[in-house]
XYZ file of C-alpha atoms in Angstrom:
193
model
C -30.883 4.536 69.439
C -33.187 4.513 66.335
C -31.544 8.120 65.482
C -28.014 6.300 65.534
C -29.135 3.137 63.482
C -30.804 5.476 60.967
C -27.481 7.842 60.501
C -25.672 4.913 60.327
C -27.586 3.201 57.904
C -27.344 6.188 55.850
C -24.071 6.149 56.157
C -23.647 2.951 55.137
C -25.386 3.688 51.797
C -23.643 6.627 50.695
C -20.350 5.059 52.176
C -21.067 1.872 49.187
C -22.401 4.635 47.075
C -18.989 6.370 46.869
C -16.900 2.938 46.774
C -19.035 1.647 43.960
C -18.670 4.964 41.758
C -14.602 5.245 42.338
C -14.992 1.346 41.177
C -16.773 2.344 38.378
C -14.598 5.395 37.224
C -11.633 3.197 37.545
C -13.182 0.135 35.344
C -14.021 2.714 32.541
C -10.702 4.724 32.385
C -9.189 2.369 29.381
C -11.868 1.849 27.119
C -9.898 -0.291 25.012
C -9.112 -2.868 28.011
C -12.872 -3.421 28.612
C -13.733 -3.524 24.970
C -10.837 -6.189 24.175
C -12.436 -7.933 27.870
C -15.985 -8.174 26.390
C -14.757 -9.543 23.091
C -12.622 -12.296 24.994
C -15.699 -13.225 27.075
C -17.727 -13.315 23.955
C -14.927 -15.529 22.438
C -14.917 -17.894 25.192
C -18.792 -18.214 25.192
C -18.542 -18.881 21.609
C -15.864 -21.328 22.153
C -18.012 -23.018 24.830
C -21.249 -22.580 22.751
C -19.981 -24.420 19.851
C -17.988 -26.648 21.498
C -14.232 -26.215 20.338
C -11.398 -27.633 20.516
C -9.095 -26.650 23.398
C -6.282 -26.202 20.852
C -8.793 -23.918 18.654
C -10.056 -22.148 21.568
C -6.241 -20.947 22.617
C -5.274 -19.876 18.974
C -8.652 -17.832 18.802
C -7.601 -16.192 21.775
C -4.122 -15.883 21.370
C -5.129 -14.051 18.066
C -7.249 -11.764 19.607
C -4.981 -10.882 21.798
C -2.138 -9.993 19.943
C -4.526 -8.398 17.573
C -5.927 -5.835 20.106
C -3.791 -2.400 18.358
C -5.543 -3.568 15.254
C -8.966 -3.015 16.386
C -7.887 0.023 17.963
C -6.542 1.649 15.222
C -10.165 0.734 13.410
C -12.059 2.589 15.937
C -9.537 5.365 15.724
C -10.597 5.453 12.349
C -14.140 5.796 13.021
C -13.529 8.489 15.629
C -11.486 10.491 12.682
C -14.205 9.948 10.109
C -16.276 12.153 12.339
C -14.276 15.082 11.952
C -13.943 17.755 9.218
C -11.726 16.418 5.984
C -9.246 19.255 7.120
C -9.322 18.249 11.014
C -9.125 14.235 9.503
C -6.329 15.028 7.545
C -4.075 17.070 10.031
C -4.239 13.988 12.494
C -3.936 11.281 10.124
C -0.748 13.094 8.679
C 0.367 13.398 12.740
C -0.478 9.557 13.392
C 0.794 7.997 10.388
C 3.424 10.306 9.458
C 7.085 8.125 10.861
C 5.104 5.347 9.113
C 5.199 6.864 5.654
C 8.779 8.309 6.006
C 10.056 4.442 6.881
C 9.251 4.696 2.626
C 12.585 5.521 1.012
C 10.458 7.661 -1.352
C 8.272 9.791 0.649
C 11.676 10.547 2.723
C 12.347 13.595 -0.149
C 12.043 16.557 1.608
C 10.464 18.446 -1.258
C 7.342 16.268 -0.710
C 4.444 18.033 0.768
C 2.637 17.581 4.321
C -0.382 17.515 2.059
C 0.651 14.265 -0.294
C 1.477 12.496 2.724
C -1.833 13.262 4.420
C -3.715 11.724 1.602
C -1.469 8.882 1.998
C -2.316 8.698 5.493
C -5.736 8.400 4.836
C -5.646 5.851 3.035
C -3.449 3.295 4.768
C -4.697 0.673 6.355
C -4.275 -1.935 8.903
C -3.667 -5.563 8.029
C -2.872 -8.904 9.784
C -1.132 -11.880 8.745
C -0.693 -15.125 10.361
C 2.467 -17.376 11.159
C 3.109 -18.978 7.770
C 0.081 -17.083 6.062
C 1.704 -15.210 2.368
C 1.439 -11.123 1.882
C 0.839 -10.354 -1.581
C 2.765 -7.380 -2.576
C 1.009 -7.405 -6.139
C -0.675 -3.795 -5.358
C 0.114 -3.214 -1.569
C 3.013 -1.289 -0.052
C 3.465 -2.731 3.759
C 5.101 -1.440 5.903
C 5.562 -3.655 9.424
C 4.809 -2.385 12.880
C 4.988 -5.385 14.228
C 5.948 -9.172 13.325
C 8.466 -10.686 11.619
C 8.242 -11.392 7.643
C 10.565 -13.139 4.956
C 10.731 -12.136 1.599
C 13.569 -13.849 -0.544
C 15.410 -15.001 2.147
C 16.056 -11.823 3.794
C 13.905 -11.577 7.192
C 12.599 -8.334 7.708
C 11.091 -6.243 11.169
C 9.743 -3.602 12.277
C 9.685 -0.358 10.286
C 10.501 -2.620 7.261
C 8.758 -1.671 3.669
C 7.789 -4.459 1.395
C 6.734 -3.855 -2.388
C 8.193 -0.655 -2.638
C 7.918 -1.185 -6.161
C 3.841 -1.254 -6.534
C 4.440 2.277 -7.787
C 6.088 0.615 -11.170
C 3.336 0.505 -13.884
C 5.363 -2.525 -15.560
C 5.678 -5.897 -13.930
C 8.668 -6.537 -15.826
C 10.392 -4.067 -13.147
C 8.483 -5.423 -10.233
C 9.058 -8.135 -7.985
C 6.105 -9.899 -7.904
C 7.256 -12.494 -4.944
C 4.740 -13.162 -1.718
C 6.764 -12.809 1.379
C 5.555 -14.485 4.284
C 4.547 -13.831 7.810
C 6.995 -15.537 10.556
C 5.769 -14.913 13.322
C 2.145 -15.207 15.077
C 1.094 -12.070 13.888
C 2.698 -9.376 11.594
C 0.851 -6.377 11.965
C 1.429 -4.025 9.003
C 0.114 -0.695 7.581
C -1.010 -0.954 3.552
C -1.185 1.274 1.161
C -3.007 -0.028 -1.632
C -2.349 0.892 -5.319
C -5.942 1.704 -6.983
């Protein structure tokens, strides 16, 4: 008898040993899912904490939830600024590539892999608001997401606003905000330096 009990108290440890590893390997698999769950339990402490508004409280959320390819692509970032320049450049150009040919002029086919690399490093995510204005002053954006107006044309995914931030004169330029229709419009910036 106390052989049995002790074999099958051993058994019962390595049996919850085993169940609480596979739970473990299967919690960690998306590290993106349980990042974006600690930040919404850290929002919903800090909504608690300081006592929010339940209306305030739901758009903080609902933001950070249709924000969560934003903060991805961040950490991507950081994750490529580890690399060699070379390495860095070579994915960026792979990621960000169908972005920069929605851009009637990058869509030349005489421009090289190497222009459009640099321009891939450089882009940049950005988020706008329902009703919140893009300036277009010295940005190119280009939407992955979202739903804009500029001028009373709506425009969505894959469209390019201030294509003409290349234009040195602002008598050429169209200098106009457009704004954000929906929620969130999730676009990728190049910036004019």
């Amino acid at each position: 008898y106390y052989l049995q009990t002790v074999i099958m108290v051993l058994g019962a440890f390595v049996w919850a040993y085993v169940i609480s590893s596979g739970c473990g390997i299967i919690a960690t698999l998306n590290p993106h899912r349980v990042q974006f769950r600690n930040k919404m339990d850290e929002l919903n402490f800090f909504a608690k904490d300081k006592k929010l508004p339940q209306n305030v409280t739901v758009k903080l959320r609902e933001f950070l939830s249709q924000t969560q390819q934003i903060h991805r692509a961040k950490r991507y970032h950081e994750l490529l600024d580890s690399m060699s320049p070379r390495l860095k450049a070579d994915a960026a150009l792979v990621w960000a590539k169908a972005t920069l040919l929605k851009v009637p002029y990058f869509q030349d086919k005489h421009i090289e892999d190497e222009f459009l690399a640099s321009c891939a490093l450089t882009l940049k995510s950005k988020v706008f608001c329902r009703t919140e204005y893009m300036s277009l002053e010295t940005a190119l954006l280009v939407i992955e997401r979202g739903v804009a107006a500029k001028d009373g044309r709506i425009s969505t995914k894959g469209a390019c606003l201030g294509v003409d931030m290349v234009l040195n004169s602002y008598t050429f330029r169209d200098l106009g905000p457009a704004i954000a229709l929906t929620f969130v419009v999730q676009v990728a910036s190049l910036e004019k330096k």
